[in-house]
Amino acid sequence: MISIRRPRATALALALGLVFAGTSPLHATDAIAKEQAARADIAFEQFTLPNGLRVIVHTDRKAPIVAVNIWYHVGSKNELPGRTGFAHLFEHLMFQGSENHPTEFFAPFELVGATDQNGTTNQDRTNYFQNVPTTALDMALWMESDRMGHFINYVTPALLDEQRGVVQNEKRQGENQPYGQFYERLLKASYPKGHPYSWTTIGSMSDLNAASPDDVKRFFQTWYGPNNAVLVLAGDIDLATAKEKVAKYFGDIPAGPTMAQPKVDPAPRTASTRETMTDRVPQTRVYRAWNTAEYGQADVERLQLLAQVLGGSRSSRLDKRLVFNDKLADNVSAGAWSNLLGGLFFIQVDVKQGVDVATVEAALDEELRKLISEGPTASELEQARTVYKAGFIRGIERIGGFGGKADALAECAVYTGDPGCFRESLDVLEQATAADVVAAGKRWLSRGDHTIVVNPGERVATVEEESKTHPDMAPVPAADPKYTTTPSTVDRSKGVPQTTEFPALSFPELQRATLSNGIKVILAERNTIPVVAMSLELPGGYSADLGRKLGTSSFTFGMLDEGAGDLDALAFGDRAEKLGANLAAGAALDGGNAYLSALKENLDESVALFAQMLRAPRFDDKEIERVRQSWIAGIKQEKARPNSASQRILPPLLYGAGHPYAIPFTGSGTEASIASLTRDDLVAFHKAWVRPEGATLIVTGDTTLAEIVPVLEKHLGDWKGEGPAPAPIAVPTVALPSKPSVYLVDQPGAIQATIFVGQLAPSTMDAKATELEIANSVLGGEFTSRLNMNLREDKRWAYGSYSFLQGAKGQRPWGAFANVQIDKTSESIAELKREITAFADGSEPATAEEVAKIQATEIRSLPGSFETASSVMGAIGGIVRFNRPDDYVVQRRAKIEALTPAVVQAQAGTIKPEALTWVIVGDLSKIEAGIRGLNLGEVKVVDADGQPVAPKP
């Protein structure tokens, strides 16, 4: 997986809990400030093995899991022109096994219930991470050490070819998306030829094709030694245990060479440049970027503050000017990235249809010049800091995964040598003045920008600059003699250590109360961070659009935070940011919800704003019109993206006209329905469905029932609905079709085809729902399930292929999908059909091994699945929505434990190959004949709205 680093404003440099505890604009008490500061830090200890492996340990006992996160200091910047893509190719190769575990790396982790497992590569580093039950730590360390010390002799020409094909399909999948070709152009324009950042991490097709097994071995031996890596262990672990286990598994791995990194070179540009391109996109988009300061420079934090003020939120200057006031754009954003050799400052604007791009750019230029000249106001600067503070506090609740505490420590250690470098950013962010921000802006943003304008039109095929030569890989330098090894007691010939004991499931006690107006309150206490979250679960949802204009439910919920009470949309956004609160509302198929995440220090004021949003949304005409235009632009974006286009088309085909679920499952409606919405439509929906009667408020986080109920009573207790509540939505049962059907959507120029196939299955509330979910997992629910192993790992035709069941009170959709290379479309469809049919009819039934693997994954992942308050809230949301018992998690575990292959196979028969509906999006000039030749069923060509297209003469 490619990782394009997000602005540090949402990762390390957001470590503001330490600096803002006593400087909140709402004047928290000293006691609260001190407590918040202590809980917002990431404490750590560290040691280094004799072979150079640096180990960082963070103890967090809230769940019986350990995050294992290893970073290698090698990325695409360490490649050479003509030899690009190696680091990312290695990320894939190292998931394929090792000398002492010659099969998929994921396999033993699935058996212990690992969570948050993945790997990523960017310009500067490659990382691998997973959370495992504490009792499985030995297995995880054995696996990571085996691929570090015992990998390279496992790489064969066949394995290299397999993963080369997977990576090339990942590249095609990215480029096949609307606007998917701009990033490669941006890097080539932003950096001089030969600069280590001038090529993409995924590399070029020709360079990947030229890679040989010997090249791969040299690259590995050069960069993947223990002395070029950092291992972070975070969670249910202590220093003594870490020292013993890491030395046992990693101590005997010889060090590699000590390699110099490329020199720091932000490559600031002196002239403004621009280019224009066309793509099959629904609207013009403007990208503008500047080369900026490298990681660790104070200007990085200052530019992040500037980006937040300029285009980081609804309250930003570009939003106010381009979106709210002048109505020139549908969306705008700004951010600052910091990489090791240099950073990027980035602005993106989606131009409103019919607006001249020059007008947009002139307004953008004016706002940027004004901000750089005059600087942010004191209020803007303080508000930006509060946003960062709140983001960091929420982020460090997680020990692992993308952006968790282990990631933060590893990034700092690899990039600066100090695992606590995020603390060094704090003083800069706290002390930054308007003058500091202005100075940074003038240094980096006064000249040298590159602008890319992407206009609607024909897709221009990606033309790679073919490397004229593919230089030989340099000989592997000698290992650094200053490092030594320690003897190992591990006999790797015995294979992976077996985990025989697992932590018990611990789900928080659900505490209940009822407000004066009947709102049911469910509380699950989690006090790891000073944050309280709540979600008001309401009936209705997309299905309540029946008899209304499609999209009414989603649009109404989406308008709740666009102004309420005496606050218009901008004032509402300002108030939320000053509180450090996140507020949102949205609809789903069978209901809607309104959400609040509040810093505990500002809980009362945040709940007051939340209540105002629920009880008195303004639905101002001018905001309705603004949101309407952005919404319609969003629908066009959905239709331009193959995956979302398929999800818009398939449900109406499965359910049939007039059914409450026969709608695009994005919930966004159609351009015509949204264009016709009126304020009265929104007010009527709000009156009917956003009301206390029948509502349940789920609360998770750092509070108690005794503390939270009075706050809720104060702000929500006297809220009452108007008139009688509507009757529940009746969802009729639909008979399956008697024969399969095929719908084709033309996307000229597409380099991949998107395949979706589906049918209806019993409700999520069905007595056999769990058994069906396990059957789905066998077929396509996991990385190592049948579909993905076939189309990705065996055939190399797709980056991934999976199957799914979507939750619904009525019949729910079952489906499978794959994005495949365009010249293998019909072959991929044939393989999908064969896999589905063989599983469903029992000719290739679920095996004991497959069922046992899914059982292990489902059951043993439970202790780590409820690490965060948001994951607990999600589980409680399911309990509320589907009328489940409070101990549903425990009951479901027992049901899964009792499953047999025969029971699972019986549910596989729910899938009826003769009733499948296929939706395929791609360049029909290349794929239609082959698809028709498969004789799957009646073939119809439809547009992105699912409407028939007349045959071409």
XYZ file of C-alpha atoms in Angstrom, residues 311-607:
297
model
C -8.096 26.269 3.985
C -8.231 23.762 6.804
C -11.897 23.936 7.756
C -15.253 25.570 7.139
C -14.006 28.564 9.111
C -10.959 29.055 6.902
C -10.465 32.057 4.684
C -10.658 30.171 1.400
C -13.848 28.422 2.478
C -15.426 31.711 3.465
C -14.355 33.434 0.264
C -14.635 30.746 -2.417
C -17.401 28.531 -1.046
C -19.605 30.720 1.161
C -19.362 34.276 -0.120
C -18.362 34.320 -3.791
C -19.712 30.804 -4.453
C -16.905 30.003 -6.877
C -16.068 26.526 -5.555
C -17.783 23.470 -4.135
C -14.866 22.368 -1.963
C -11.478 23.719 -0.963
C -8.686 22.397 1.226
C -5.115 23.254 2.198
C -2.414 21.347 4.027
C 1.305 21.135 4.697
C 3.298 17.916 4.383
C 6.769 17.506 5.842
C 9.108 14.870 4.432
C 12.731 14.216 5.269
C 14.272 16.006 2.300
C 11.625 18.694 1.927
C 7.921 19.322 2.249
C 4.918 20.404 0.207
C 2.285 23.038 0.823
C -0.837 22.097 -1.060
C -4.132 23.727 -2.063
C -6.991 21.945 -3.852
C -10.123 23.621 -5.213
C -13.128 21.979 -6.884
C -14.411 24.698 -9.187
C -18.152 25.210 -9.312
C -19.645 24.316 -12.664
C -19.799 27.283 -15.012
C -17.248 29.357 -13.092
C -14.154 30.644 -14.858
C -10.982 29.073 -13.449
C -9.147 32.392 -13.746
C -11.678 33.988 -11.403
C -11.120 31.234 -8.852
C -7.347 31.524 -9.047
C -7.494 35.297 -8.719
C -9.529 35.003 -5.513
C -7.194 32.309 -4.208
C -4.168 34.480 -4.928
C -5.760 37.460 -3.219
C -6.573 35.544 -0.032
C -3.132 33.982 0.146
C -1.377 37.317 -0.407
C -3.500 38.938 2.254
C -2.794 36.183 4.797
C 0.944 36.221 4.107
C 1.007 40.007 4.278
C -1.149 40.632 7.323
C -0.985 37.302 9.119
C -3.771 35.492 10.958
C -5.796 37.215 13.636
C -5.253 36.218 17.250
C -8.570 34.402 17.193
C -7.715 32.476 14.013
C -4.362 31.427 15.395
C -5.801 30.260 18.705
C -8.601 28.415 16.928
C -6.099 26.572 14.728
C -4.178 25.499 17.809
C -7.319 24.181 19.445
C -8.111 22.094 16.364
C -4.662 20.522 16.553
C -4.896 19.923 20.270
C -8.218 18.124 19.995
C -7.038 16.072 17.036
C -3.979 14.847 18.874
C -5.857 13.929 22.033
C -8.292 11.835 20.000
C -5.524 10.268 17.952
C -3.472 8.901 20.832
C -6.305 6.754 22.122
C -5.120 4.053 19.698
C -1.907 2.189 20.370
C -1.394 0.971 16.799
C -2.647 1.151 13.248
C -2.443 4.204 11.024
C -1.465 7.209 13.111
C -1.600 5.503 16.524
C 0.897 5.992 19.324
C 3.285 3.368 17.960
C 3.312 5.162 14.608
C 4.075 8.503 16.268
C 7.026 7.117 18.232
C 8.437 5.236 15.242
C 8.212 8.229 12.928
C 10.042 10.466 15.332
C 12.733 7.858 15.985
C 13.374 7.146 12.316
C 13.255 10.725 11.108
C 15.010 12.540 13.940
C 16.565 9.935 16.219
C 14.363 11.083 19.097
C 11.146 9.090 19.662
C 9.730 12.090 21.501
C 10.352 14.613 18.746
C 6.667 15.473 18.743
C 7.346 17.265 22.007
C 9.852 19.498 20.255
C 7.077 20.603 17.918
C 4.957 21.702 20.825
C 6.923 24.785 21.763
C 6.907 25.965 18.152
C 3.152 25.543 17.894
C 2.505 27.133 21.262
C 4.837 30.044 20.768
C 4.168 30.729 17.084
C 3.048 34.292 16.615
C 1.267 35.844 13.673
C 4.623 37.309 12.677
C 6.193 33.823 12.692
C 3.447 32.501 10.445
C 3.818 35.456 8.091
C 7.587 34.984 7.907
C 7.223 31.281 7.085
C 4.639 32.054 4.439
C 6.854 34.657 2.819
C 9.864 32.331 2.851
C 8.133 29.455 1.144
C 4.914 30.599 -0.565
C 5.878 33.891 -2.205
C 7.102 32.219 -5.394
C 7.750 28.901 -7.059
C 4.276 27.362 -7.083
C 3.164 24.784 -9.628
C -0.487 24.697 -10.682
C -2.258 21.788 -12.359
C -5.744 22.364 -13.751
C -7.718 19.225 -14.533
C -10.649 19.916 -16.864
C -13.479 17.607 -17.914
C -12.721 15.934 -21.227
C -11.248 12.779 -22.650
C -8.896 10.822 -20.468
C -5.330 11.269 -21.615
C -3.552 7.948 -21.408
C -0.712 7.874 -18.921
C 2.546 8.154 -20.793
C 5.469 7.157 -18.640
C 8.858 8.574 -19.323
C 10.482 5.291 -20.230
C 13.867 4.807 -18.638
C 16.425 4.515 -21.413
C 18.567 2.391 -19.135
C 18.066 0.406 -15.997
C 21.409 0.785 -14.233
C 22.871 -2.159 -12.424
C 22.213 -2.211 -8.718
C 25.312 -1.176 -6.793
C 27.168 -3.924 -4.963
C 26.045 -4.379 -1.387
C 28.380 -2.450 0.932
C 30.072 -4.313 3.744
C 28.186 -4.727 6.991
C 28.961 -2.131 9.629
C 31.591 -3.756 11.887
C 30.583 -1.812 14.969
C 27.507 -4.011 15.361
C 27.528 -7.537 16.734
C 25.030 -10.336 17.210
C 23.943 -12.332 20.233
C 23.357 -16.091 20.258
C 19.811 -17.244 19.644
C 17.946 -19.990 21.444
C 15.227 -20.038 18.777
C 15.044 -23.183 16.643
C 13.375 -21.810 13.533
C 13.092 -25.226 11.976
C 10.217 -25.852 14.395
C 8.194 -23.150 12.679
C 6.067 -20.358 14.042
C 5.512 -20.378 17.829
C 2.017 -21.594 18.568
C -0.307 -19.455 20.655
C -2.443 -21.652 22.884
C -3.930 -19.173 25.333
C -5.833 -16.011 24.530
C -7.122 -13.048 26.551
C -10.737 -13.098 27.621
C -13.228 -10.814 25.940
C -13.927 -7.710 27.988
C -16.767 -5.512 26.777
C -17.673 -2.462 28.873
C -20.730 -2.654 31.103
C -23.659 -0.839 29.527
C -25.190 1.589 32.005
C -28.654 2.954 31.293
C -30.787 5.951 32.125
C -33.810 7.729 30.651
C -34.180 11.488 30.236
C -37.373 13.307 31.150
C -38.536 13.309 27.531
C -38.008 9.581 27.086
C -34.613 9.555 25.347
C -32.847 6.365 26.371
C -29.241 6.827 27.420
C -26.617 4.064 27.213
C -23.194 4.771 28.703
C -19.959 2.812 28.285
C -17.179 4.352 30.359
C -13.696 4.667 28.820
C -11.338 7.035 30.617
C -8.100 6.633 28.663
C -8.306 10.101 27.112
C -10.214 13.223 28.282
C -12.870 12.971 25.586
C -16.607 12.210 25.717
C -18.442 11.111 22.581
C -22.143 10.631 21.992
C -24.359 9.528 19.152
C -28.112 10.051 19.023
C -29.532 7.046 17.157
C -32.707 7.828 15.266
C -35.084 5.834 13.050
C -35.652 6.745 9.419
C -32.620 6.889 7.163
C -32.462 6.383 3.409
C -35.493 4.114 3.542
C -37.560 7.058 4.806
C -37.036 8.685 1.402
C -39.850 6.463 0.123
C -42.584 8.855 -0.934
C -40.111 11.734 -0.723
C -37.429 13.052 -3.018
C -34.413 10.749 -3.065
C -31.655 12.040 -0.827
C -33.990 13.947 1.524
C -32.815 12.020 4.581
C -29.097 12.438 3.922
C -29.469 16.055 2.888
C -31.498 16.931 5.987
C -29.047 15.285 8.351
C -26.189 16.915 6.476
C -27.734 20.340 7.013
C -28.014 20.025 10.805
C -24.540 21.459 11.429
C -24.935 24.187 8.779
C -26.216 26.653 11.355
C -28.488 26.324 14.355
C -30.259 28.705 16.707
C -28.611 32.112 16.564
C -25.484 30.758 14.842
C -25.253 30.747 11.072
C -23.132 28.103 9.326
C -19.834 29.942 9.742
C -20.499 30.943 13.328
C -21.531 27.368 14.163
C -18.275 26.036 12.704
C -16.255 28.657 14.575
C -17.932 27.779 17.851
C -17.250 24.065 17.402
C -13.579 24.659 16.601
C -13.090 26.954 19.582
C -14.491 24.209 21.793
C -12.318 21.550 20.147
C -15.554 19.674 19.400
C -16.475 17.546 16.400
C -20.150 17.590 15.439
C -21.743 15.812 12.508
C -24.930 14.102 11.429
C -25.699 11.581 8.739
C -28.115 8.969 7.500
C -27.751 5.268 6.802
C -30.097 2.747 5.216
C -32.371 2.183 8.238
C -31.730 5.229 10.388
C -29.771 8.355 11.072
C -27.569 9.676 13.805
C -26.150 12.902 15.161
C -22.670 12.794 16.652
C -20.591 14.802 19.107
C -17.029 14.309 20.275
C -16.154 16.777 23.036
C -13.079 17.548 25.088
C -14.081 16.829 28.659
C -13.000 20.271 29.798
C -15.599 21.781 27.428
C -18.300 19.144 27.836
C -21.190 21.348 28.955
C -20.678 23.953 26.242
C -20.238 21.245 23.602
C -23.439 19.436 24.596
